[in-house]
PDB file of C-alpha atoms in Angstrom:
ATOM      1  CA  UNK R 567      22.401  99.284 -36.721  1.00 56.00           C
ATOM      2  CA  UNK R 568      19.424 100.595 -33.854  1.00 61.00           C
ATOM      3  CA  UNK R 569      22.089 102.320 -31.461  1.00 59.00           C
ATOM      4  CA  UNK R 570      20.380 100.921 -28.699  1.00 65.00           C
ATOM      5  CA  UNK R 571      21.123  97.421 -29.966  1.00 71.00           C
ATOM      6  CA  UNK R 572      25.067  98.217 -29.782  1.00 88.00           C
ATOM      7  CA  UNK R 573      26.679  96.066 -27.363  1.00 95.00           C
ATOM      8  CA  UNK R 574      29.641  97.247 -25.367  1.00 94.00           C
ATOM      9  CA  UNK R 575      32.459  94.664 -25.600  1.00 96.00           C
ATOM     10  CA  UNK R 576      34.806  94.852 -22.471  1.00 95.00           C
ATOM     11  CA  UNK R 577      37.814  92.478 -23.497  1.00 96.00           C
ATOM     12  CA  UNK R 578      38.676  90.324 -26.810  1.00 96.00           C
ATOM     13  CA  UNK R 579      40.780  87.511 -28.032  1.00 96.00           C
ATOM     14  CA  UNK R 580      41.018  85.057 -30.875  1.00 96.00           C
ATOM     15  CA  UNK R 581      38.703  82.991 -28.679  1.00 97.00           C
ATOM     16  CA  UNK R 582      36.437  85.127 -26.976  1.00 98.00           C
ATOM     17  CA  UNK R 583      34.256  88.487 -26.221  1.00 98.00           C
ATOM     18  CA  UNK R 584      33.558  89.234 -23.174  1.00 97.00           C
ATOM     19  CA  UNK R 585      30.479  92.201 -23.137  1.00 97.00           C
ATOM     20  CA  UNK R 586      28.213  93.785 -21.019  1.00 96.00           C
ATOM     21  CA  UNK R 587      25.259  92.458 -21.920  1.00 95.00           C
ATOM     22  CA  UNK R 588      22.100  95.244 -21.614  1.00 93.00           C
ATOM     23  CA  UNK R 589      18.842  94.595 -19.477  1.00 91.00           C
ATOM     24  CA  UNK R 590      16.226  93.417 -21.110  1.00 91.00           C
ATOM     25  CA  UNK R 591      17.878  91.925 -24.481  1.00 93.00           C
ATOM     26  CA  UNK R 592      17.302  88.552 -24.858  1.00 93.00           C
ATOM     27  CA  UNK R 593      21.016  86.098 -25.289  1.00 93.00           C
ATOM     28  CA  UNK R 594      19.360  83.685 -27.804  1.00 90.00           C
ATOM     29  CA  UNK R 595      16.910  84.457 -30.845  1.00 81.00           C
ATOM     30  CA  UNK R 596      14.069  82.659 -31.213  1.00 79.00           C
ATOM     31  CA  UNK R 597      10.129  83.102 -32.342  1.00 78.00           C
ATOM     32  CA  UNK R 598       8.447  86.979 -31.249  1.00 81.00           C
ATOM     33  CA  UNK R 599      12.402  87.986 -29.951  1.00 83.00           C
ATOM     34  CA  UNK R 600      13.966  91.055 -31.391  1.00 85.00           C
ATOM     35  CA  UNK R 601      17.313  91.675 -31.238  1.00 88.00           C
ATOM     36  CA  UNK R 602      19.188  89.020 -29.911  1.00 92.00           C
ATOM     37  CA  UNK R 603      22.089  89.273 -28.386  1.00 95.00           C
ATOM     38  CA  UNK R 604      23.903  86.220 -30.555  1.00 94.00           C
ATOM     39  CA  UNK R 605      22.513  88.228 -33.533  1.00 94.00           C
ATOM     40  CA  UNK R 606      23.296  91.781 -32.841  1.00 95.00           C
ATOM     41  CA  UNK R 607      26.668  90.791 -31.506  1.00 96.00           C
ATOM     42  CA  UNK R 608      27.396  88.907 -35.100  1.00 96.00           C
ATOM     43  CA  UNK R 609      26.029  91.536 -36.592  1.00 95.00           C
ATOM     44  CA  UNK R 610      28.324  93.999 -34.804  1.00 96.00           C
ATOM     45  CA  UNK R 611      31.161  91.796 -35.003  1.00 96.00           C
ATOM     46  CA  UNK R 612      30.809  90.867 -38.515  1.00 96.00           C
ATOM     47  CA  UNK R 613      31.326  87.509 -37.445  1.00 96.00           C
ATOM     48  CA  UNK R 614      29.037  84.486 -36.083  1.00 97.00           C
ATOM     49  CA  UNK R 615      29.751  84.139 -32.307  1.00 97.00           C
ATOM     50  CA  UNK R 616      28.426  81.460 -30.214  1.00 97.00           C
ATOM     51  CA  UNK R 617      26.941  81.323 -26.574  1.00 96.00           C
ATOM     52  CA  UNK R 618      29.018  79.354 -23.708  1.00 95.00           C
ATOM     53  CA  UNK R 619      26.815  80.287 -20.963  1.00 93.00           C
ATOM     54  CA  UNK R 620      23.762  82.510 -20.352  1.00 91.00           C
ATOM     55  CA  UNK R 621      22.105  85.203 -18.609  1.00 93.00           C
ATOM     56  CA  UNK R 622      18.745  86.110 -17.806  1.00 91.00           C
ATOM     57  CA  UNK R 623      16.774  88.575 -20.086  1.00 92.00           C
ATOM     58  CA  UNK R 624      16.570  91.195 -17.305  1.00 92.00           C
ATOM     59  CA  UNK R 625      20.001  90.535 -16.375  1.00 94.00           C
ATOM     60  CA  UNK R 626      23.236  92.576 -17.146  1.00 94.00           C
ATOM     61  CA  UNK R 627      26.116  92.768 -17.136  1.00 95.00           C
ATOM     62  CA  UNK R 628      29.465  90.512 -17.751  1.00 97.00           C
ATOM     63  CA  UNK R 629      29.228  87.634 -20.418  1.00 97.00           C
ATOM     64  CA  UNK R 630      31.420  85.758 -22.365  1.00 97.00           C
ATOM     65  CA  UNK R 631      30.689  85.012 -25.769  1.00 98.00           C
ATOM     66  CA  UNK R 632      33.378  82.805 -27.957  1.00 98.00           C
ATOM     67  CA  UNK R 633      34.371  82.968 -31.784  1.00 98.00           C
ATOM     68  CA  UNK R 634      34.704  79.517 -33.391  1.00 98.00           C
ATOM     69  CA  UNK R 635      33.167  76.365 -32.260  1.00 98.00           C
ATOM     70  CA  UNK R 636      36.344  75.249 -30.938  1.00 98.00           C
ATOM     71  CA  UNK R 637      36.782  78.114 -28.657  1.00 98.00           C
ATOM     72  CA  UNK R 638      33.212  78.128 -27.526  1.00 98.00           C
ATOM     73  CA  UNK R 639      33.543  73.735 -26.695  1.00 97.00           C
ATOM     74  CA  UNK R 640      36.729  74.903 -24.665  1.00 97.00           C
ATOM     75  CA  UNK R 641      35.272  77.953 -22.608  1.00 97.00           C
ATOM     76  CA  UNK R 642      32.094  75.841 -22.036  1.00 95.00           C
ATOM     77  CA  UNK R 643      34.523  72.991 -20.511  1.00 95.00           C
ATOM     78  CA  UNK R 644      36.717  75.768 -18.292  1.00 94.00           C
ATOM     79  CA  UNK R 645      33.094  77.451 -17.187  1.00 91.00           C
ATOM     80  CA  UNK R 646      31.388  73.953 -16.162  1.00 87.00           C
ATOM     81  CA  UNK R 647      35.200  72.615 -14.398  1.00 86.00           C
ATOM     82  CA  UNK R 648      34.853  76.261 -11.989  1.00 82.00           C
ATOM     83  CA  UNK R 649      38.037  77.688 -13.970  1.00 91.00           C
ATOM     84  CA  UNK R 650      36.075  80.494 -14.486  1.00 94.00           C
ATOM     85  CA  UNK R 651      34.563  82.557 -11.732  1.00 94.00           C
ATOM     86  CA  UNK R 652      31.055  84.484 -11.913  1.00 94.00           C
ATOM     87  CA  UNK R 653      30.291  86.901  -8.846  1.00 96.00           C
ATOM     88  CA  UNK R 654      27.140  89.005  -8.907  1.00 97.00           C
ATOM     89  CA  UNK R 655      24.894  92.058  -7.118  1.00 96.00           C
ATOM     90  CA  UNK R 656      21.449  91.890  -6.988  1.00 97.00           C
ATOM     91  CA  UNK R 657      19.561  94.547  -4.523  1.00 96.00           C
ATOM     92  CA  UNK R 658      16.677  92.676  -2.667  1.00 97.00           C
ATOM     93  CA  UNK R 659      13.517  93.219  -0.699  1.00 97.00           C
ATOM     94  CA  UNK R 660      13.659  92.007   3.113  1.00 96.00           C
ATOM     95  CA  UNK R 661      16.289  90.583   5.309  1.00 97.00           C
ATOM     96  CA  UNK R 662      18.560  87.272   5.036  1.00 97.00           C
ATOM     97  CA  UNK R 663      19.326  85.918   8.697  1.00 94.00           C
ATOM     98  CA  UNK R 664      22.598  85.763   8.319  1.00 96.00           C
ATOM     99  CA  UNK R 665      25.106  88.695   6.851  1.00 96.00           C
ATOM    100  CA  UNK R 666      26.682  85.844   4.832  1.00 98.00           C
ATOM    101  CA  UNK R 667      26.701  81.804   3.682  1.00 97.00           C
ATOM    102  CA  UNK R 668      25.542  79.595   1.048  1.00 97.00           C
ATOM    103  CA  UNK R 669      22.544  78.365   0.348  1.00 97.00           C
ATOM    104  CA  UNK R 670      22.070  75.072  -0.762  1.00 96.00           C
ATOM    105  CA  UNK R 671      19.098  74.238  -2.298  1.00 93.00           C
ATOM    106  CA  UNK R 672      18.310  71.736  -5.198  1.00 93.00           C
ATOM    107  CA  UNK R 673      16.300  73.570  -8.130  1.00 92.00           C
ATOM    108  CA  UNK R 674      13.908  71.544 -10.667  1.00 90.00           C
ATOM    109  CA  UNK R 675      15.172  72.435 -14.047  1.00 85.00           C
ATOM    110  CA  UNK R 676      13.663  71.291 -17.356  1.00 85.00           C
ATOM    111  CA  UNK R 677      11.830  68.590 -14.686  1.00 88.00           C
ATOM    112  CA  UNK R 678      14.853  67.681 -13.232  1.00 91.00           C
ATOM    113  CA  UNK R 679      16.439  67.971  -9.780  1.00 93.00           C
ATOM    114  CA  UNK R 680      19.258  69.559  -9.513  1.00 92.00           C
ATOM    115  CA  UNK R 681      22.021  70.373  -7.414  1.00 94.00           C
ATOM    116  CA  UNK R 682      22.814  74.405  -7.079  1.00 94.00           C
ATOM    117  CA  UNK R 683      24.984  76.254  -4.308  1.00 95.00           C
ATOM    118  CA  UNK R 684      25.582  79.806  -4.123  1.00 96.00           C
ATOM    119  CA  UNK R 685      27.518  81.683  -1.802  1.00 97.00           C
ATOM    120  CA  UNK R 686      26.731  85.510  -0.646  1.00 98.00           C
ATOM    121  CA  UNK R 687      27.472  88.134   1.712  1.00 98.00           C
ATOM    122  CA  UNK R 688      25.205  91.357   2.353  1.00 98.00           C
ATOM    123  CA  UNK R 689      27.169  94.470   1.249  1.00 96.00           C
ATOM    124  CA  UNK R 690      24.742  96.834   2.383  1.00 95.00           C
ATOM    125  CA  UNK R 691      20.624  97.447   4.164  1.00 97.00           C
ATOM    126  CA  UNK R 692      18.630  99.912   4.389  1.00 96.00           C
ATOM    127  CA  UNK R 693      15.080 100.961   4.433  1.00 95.00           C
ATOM    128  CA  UNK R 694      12.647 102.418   1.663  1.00 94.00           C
ATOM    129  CA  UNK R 695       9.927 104.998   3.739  1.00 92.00           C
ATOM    130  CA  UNK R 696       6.103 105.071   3.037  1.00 90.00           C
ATOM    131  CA  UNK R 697       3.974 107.420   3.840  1.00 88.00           C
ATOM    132  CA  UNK R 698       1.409 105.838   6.780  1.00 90.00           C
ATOM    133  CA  UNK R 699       2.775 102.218   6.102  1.00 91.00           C
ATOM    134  CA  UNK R 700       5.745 100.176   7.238  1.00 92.00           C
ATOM    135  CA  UNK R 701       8.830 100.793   4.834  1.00 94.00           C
ATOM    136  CA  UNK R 702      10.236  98.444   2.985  1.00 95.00           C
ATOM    137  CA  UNK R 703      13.453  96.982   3.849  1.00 97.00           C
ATOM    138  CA  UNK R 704      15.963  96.562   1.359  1.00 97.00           C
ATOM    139  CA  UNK R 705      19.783  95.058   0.833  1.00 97.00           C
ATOM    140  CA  UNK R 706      22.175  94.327  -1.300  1.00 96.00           C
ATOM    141  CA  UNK R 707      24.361  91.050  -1.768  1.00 98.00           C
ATOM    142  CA  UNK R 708      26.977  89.943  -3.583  1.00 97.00           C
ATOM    143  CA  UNK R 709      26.898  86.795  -4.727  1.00 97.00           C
ATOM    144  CA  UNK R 710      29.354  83.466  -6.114  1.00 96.00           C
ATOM    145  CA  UNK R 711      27.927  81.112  -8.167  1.00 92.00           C
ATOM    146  CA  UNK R 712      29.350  77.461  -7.164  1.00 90.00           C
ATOM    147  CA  UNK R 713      26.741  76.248 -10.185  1.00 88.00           C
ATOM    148  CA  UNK R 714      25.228  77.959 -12.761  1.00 84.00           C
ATOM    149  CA  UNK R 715      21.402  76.939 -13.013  1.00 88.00           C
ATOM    150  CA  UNK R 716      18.515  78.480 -14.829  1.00 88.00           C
ATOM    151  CA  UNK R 717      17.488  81.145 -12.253  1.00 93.00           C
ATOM    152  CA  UNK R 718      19.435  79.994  -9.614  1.00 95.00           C
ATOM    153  CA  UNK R 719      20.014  83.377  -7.466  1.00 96.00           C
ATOM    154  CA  UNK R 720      16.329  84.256  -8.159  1.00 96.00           C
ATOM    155  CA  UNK R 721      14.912  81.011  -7.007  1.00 96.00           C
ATOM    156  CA  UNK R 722      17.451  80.827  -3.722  1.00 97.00           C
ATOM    157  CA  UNK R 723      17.092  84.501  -3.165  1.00 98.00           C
ATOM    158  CA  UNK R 724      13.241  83.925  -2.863  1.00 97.00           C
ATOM    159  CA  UNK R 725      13.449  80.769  -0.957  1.00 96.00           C
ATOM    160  CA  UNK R 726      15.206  82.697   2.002  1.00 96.00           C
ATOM    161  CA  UNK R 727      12.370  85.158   1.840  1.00 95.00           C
ATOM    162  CA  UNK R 728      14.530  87.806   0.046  1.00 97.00           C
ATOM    163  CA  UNK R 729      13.454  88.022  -3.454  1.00 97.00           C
ATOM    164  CA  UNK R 730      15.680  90.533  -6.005  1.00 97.00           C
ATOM    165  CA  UNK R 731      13.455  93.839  -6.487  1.00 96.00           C
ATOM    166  CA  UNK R 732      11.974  93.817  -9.715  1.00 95.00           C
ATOM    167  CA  UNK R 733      11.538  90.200 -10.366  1.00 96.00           C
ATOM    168  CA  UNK R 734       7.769  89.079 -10.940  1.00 91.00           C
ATOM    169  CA  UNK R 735       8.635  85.829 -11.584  1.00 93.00           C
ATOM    170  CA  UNK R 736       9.860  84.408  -8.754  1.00 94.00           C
ATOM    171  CA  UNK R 737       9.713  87.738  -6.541  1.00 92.00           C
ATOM    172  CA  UNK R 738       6.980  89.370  -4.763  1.00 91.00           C
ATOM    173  CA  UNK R 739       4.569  91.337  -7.095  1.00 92.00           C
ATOM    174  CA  UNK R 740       2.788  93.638  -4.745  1.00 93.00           C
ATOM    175  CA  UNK R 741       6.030  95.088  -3.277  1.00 94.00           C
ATOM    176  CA  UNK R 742       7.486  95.726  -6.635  1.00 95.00           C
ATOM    177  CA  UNK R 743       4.628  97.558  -8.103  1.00 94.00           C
ATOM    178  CA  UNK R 744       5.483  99.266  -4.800  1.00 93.00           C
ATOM    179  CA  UNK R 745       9.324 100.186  -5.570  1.00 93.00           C
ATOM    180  CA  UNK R 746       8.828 100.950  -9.311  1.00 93.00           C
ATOM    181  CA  UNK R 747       6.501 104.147  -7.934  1.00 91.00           C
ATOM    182  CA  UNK R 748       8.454 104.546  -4.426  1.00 90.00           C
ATOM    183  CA  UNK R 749      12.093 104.129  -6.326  1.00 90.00           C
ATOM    184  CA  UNK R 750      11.548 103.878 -10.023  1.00 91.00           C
ATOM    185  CA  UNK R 751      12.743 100.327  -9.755  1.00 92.00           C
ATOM    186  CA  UNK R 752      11.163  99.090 -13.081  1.00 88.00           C
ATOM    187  CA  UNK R 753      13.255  96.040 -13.638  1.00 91.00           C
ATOM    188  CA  UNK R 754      15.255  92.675 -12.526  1.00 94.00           C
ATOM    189  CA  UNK R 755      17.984  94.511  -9.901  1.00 95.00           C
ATOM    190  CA  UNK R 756      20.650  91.614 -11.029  1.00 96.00           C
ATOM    191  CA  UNK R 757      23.875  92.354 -12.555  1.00 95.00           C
ATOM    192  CA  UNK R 758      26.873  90.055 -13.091  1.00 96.00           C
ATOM    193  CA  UNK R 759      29.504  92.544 -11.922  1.00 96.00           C
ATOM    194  CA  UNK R 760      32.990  90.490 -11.632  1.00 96.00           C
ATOM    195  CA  UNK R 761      34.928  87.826 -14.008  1.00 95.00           C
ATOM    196  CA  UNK R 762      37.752  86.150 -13.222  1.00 96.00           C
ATOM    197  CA  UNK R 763      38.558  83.872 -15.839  1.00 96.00           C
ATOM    198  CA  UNK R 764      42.143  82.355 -17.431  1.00 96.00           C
ATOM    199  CA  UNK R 765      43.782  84.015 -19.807  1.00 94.00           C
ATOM    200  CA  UNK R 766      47.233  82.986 -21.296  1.00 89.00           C
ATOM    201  CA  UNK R 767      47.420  80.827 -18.670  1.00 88.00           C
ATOM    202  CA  UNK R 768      47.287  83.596 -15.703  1.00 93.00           C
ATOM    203  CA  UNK R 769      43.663  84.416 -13.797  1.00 94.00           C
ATOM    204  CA  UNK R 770      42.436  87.766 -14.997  1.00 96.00           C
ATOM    205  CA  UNK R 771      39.600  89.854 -13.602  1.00 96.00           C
ATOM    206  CA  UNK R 772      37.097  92.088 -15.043  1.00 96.00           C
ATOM    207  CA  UNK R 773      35.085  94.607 -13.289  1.00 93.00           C
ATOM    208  CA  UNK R 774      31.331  96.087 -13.797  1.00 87.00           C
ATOM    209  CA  UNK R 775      30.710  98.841 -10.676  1.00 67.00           C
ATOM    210  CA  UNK R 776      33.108  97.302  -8.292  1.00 49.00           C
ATOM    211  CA  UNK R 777      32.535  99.442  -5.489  1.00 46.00           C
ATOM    212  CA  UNK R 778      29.389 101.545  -5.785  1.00 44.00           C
ATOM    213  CA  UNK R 779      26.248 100.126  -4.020  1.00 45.00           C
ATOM    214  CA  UNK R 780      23.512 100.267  -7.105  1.00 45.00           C
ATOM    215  CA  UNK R 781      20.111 101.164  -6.583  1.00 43.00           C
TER     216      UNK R 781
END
């Protein structure tokens, strides 16, 4: 097995993984995708796993990942009914007006509306210098996700004019070709840090850098 495919699994049960899924490994296979995480993970496992919810390519971090079909209908029930709780970082370029509230803004989503809420709080600002030119100003937020929609924090993020650094999808291009050379930023700056989640009947929490500001 490619050592960099290994995937680092936090917590198990009869019922579940949860892992720290890498950057830039894709959670589903599919045409032209290598190394999956639902593959390597089986692989790993020696065992077929199946997905209950998802994360971004370029995102990493916390993930839960269940065993049997029965266990993944459940945790996709407890995720959907807010039983389970999914708090993130992502390190941004420019300012949000206020140091913390939700945003509240529909999202179109396979061409459909809908509804997605996520609250935040700004942890932390600072400034990037250039030589000659205005820096760049920089922050990072934690985030709560009230729903869970494709690119949710990315598109709301952007919205308010604060896009995550390293995100040239919904982001701004020119000022992350910017902090790749300024800060060797060379990738989504997203990670699902924090899951609380029921187990054995009692809310347990799990931890990715709890307290150190990442850059």
């Amino acid at each position: 097995m490619d050592p960099k495919s290994v995937i680092n699994i936090i917590y198990e049960n009869s019922e579940i993984f949860i892992i720290n899924k890498k950057a830039g490994m894709s959670v589903q296979g599919g045409e032209k995708i290598a190394h999956p995480l639902d593959e390597e993970l089986a692989k790993q496992t020696g065992q077929k796993v199946y997905l209950v919810h998802r994360l971004d390519k370029d995102t990493s971090g916390l993930m839960i990942v269940a065993k049997t079909p029965a266990a993944a209908n459940k945790w996709t029930k407890l995720i959907g009914s807010k039983e389970v709780k999914k708090e993130y970082i992502a390190v941004c370029t420019g300012r949000l007006s206020q140091k913390s509230g939700i945003i509240s803004e529909d999202v179109i989503q396979h061409g459909q509306v809908k509804r997605a809420v996520t609250h935040y709080t700004v942890e932390k600002e600072w400034e990037i210098e250039r030589e000659g030119e205005e820096p760049v100003p920089m922050c990072q937020i934690r985030l709560l996700l009230e729903t869970g929609r494709m690119h949710q924090i990315r598109i709301h993020l952007a919205k308010q004019g604060c896009p995550i650094a390293g995100d040239d999808q919904h982001g701004n291009f020119k000022i992350n070709k910017i902090l790749r050379k300024m800060a060797g930023i060379k990738h989504l700056q997203l990670f699902s840090v924090k899951l609380t989640l029921p187990i054995d009947g009692k809310p347990q929490t799990y931890l990715l850098f709890p307290d150190n500001p990442i850059k």
